[in-house]
Amino acid sequence: MRTRTAAALIAAGLLATLTACSSGDTGPADPAKLDDAASLACEDFATGYKGALTTTARVDLANKVNKWAQSSATNGIATNGQLLAKGSELGADAWQVGADAFAQSCLDAGWEA
């Protein structure tokens, strides 16, 4: 009886593990391509970039972009989102470095304007 109970518990554990591994979207199949979060971050960035002329506007845009970027598994999106956020507070030159890096990571992942 113990053997059947142990076998049933092992089978249930394996089934639960397999189900957990197959459910939900954990990111893109290829981290070099845009996942949904990266796509939203890139769209928000592209839409707001030209209007981000003041420090306040840059910080607001960086926060909006990072809402999505930090949950992305696409290469470079989360890291360059952080760079964008830091640059948004440090002045126009730092903002431009962050913006260029973030835009490039979007383009490298296949985002199109």
Short mmCIF file of C-alpha atoms in Angstrom, two decimals:
data_model
loop_
_atom_site.label_atom_id
_atom_site.label_comp_id
_atom_site.label_asym_id
_atom_site.label_seq_id
_atom_site.Cartn_x
_atom_site.Cartn_y
_atom_site.Cartn_z
CA MET A 1 0.00 0.00 0.00
CA ARG A 2 2.85 2.35 0.85
CA THR A 3 4.37 1.77 -2.57
CA ARG A 4 1.13 2.75 -4.34
CA THR A 5 0.75 5.86 -2.20
CA ALA A 6 4.36 6.89 -2.84
CA ALA A 7 3.96 6.23 -6.57
CA ALA A 8 0.77 8.28 -6.64
CA LEU A 9 2.46 11.18 -4.84
CA ILE A 10 5.42 11.08 -7.21
CA ALA A 11 3.12 10.99 -10.22
CA ALA A 12 1.08 13.91 -8.86
CA GLY A 13 4.26 15.88 -8.21
CA LEU A 14 5.53 15.26 -11.73
CA LEU A 15 2.20 16.23 -13.22
CA ALA A 16 2.15 19.47 -11.20
CA THR A 17 5.70 20.26 -12.29
CA LEU A 18 4.96 19.63 -15.96
CA THR A 19 1.78 21.70 -15.77
CA ALA A 20 3.62 24.60 -14.14
CA CYS A 21 6.35 24.48 -16.76
CA SER A 22 3.92 24.56 -19.65
CA SER A 23 1.54 27.23 -18.39
CA GLY A 24 1.94 30.96 -18.75
CA ASP A 25 4.13 33.11 -20.95
CA THR A 26 7.57 33.41 -19.40
CA GLY A 27 9.04 35.38 -22.26
CA PRO A 28 9.85 35.09 -25.91
CA ALA A 29 10.93 31.79 -27.34
CA ASP A 30 13.92 33.74 -28.64
CA PRO A 31 15.18 36.49 -26.29
CA ALA A 32 16.61 38.28 -29.32
CA LYS A 33 13.04 39.04 -30.44
CA LEU A 34 10.42 41.31 -28.93
CA ASP A 35 8.14 39.93 -26.28
CA ASP A 36 4.89 41.72 -25.44
CA ALA A 37 6.41 43.82 -22.65
CA ALA A 38 9.30 44.94 -24.87
CA SER A 39 6.93 45.84 -27.68
CA LEU A 40 4.86 48.01 -25.34
CA ALA A 41 7.98 49.66 -23.90
CA CYS A 42 9.34 50.44 -27.37
CA GLU A 43 5.98 51.83 -28.51
CA ASP A 44 5.69 54.06 -25.44
CA PHE A 45 9.25 55.29 -25.96
CA ALA A 46 8.74 56.05 -29.65
CA THR A 47 5.46 57.83 -28.98
CA GLY A 48 6.82 60.03 -26.19
CA TYR A 49 10.44 60.66 -27.17
CA LYS A 50 10.01 63.87 -29.19
CA GLY A 51 7.87 65.44 -26.47
CA ALA A 52 10.32 64.67 -23.64
CA LEU A 53 12.03 68.06 -23.67
CA THR A 54 12.21 68.78 -19.94
CA THR A 55 13.61 66.76 -17.07
CA THR A 56 10.10 66.17 -15.75
CA ALA A 57 8.88 64.95 -19.14
CA ARG A 58 11.92 62.69 -19.53
CA VAL A 59 11.43 61.17 -16.07
CA ASP A 60 7.73 60.61 -16.77
CA LEU A 61 8.52 58.92 -20.08
CA ALA A 62 11.25 56.77 -18.54
CA ASN A 63 8.84 55.65 -15.81
CA LYS A 64 6.20 54.77 -18.40
CA VAL A 65 8.70 52.86 -20.53
CA ASN A 66 10.11 51.02 -17.53
CA LYS A 67 6.66 49.91 -16.45
CA TRP A 68 6.96 47.45 -19.33
CA ALA A 69 10.72 47.18 -19.87
CA GLN A 70 11.48 45.72 -16.46
CA SER A 71 9.17 42.77 -17.09
CA SER A 72 10.66 42.00 -20.50
CA ALA A 73 12.91 39.05 -21.22
CA THR A 74 14.03 40.51 -24.54
CA ASN A 75 17.78 41.12 -24.71
CA GLY A 76 18.77 44.62 -23.61
CA ILE A 77 15.30 46.02 -22.97
CA ALA A 78 15.32 45.91 -19.15
CA THR A 79 18.97 46.96 -18.86
CA ASN A 80 18.66 49.84 -21.30
CA GLY A 81 15.38 50.83 -19.71
CA GLN A 82 17.30 51.33 -16.48
CA LEU A 83 19.93 53.36 -18.34
CA LEU A 84 17.15 55.47 -19.82
CA ALA A 85 15.70 56.08 -16.36
CA LYS A 86 19.07 57.11 -14.91
CA GLY A 87 19.75 59.40 -17.85
CA SER A 88 16.35 61.03 -17.53
CA GLU A 89 17.43 62.60 -14.25
CA LEU A 90 20.99 63.57 -15.17
CA GLY A 91 20.54 66.05 -18.00
CA ALA A 92 20.23 66.20 -21.76
CA ASP A 93 23.50 64.41 -22.61
CA ALA A 94 22.85 61.49 -20.26
CA TRP A 95 19.27 61.30 -21.52
CA GLN A 96 20.51 61.08 -25.10
CA VAL A 97 22.90 58.22 -24.25
CA GLY A 98 20.10 56.30 -22.52
CA ALA A 99 17.61 57.06 -25.28
CA ASP A 100 20.01 55.92 -28.01
CA ALA A 101 20.80 52.68 -26.17
CA PHE A 102 17.13 51.93 -25.52
CA ALA A 103 16.13 52.69 -29.12
CA GLN A 104 18.92 50.46 -30.41
CA SER A 105 17.82 47.55 -28.22
CA CYS A 106 14.29 47.94 -29.62
CA LEU A 107 15.59 47.97 -33.19
CA ASP A 108 17.94 45.02 -32.55
CA ALA A 109 14.97 42.99 -31.32
CA GLY A 110 13.01 43.70 -34.49
CA TRP A 111 10.85 46.64 -33.46
CA GLU A 112 9.77 48.81 -36.40
CA ALA A 113 8.57 52.39 -36.30
#
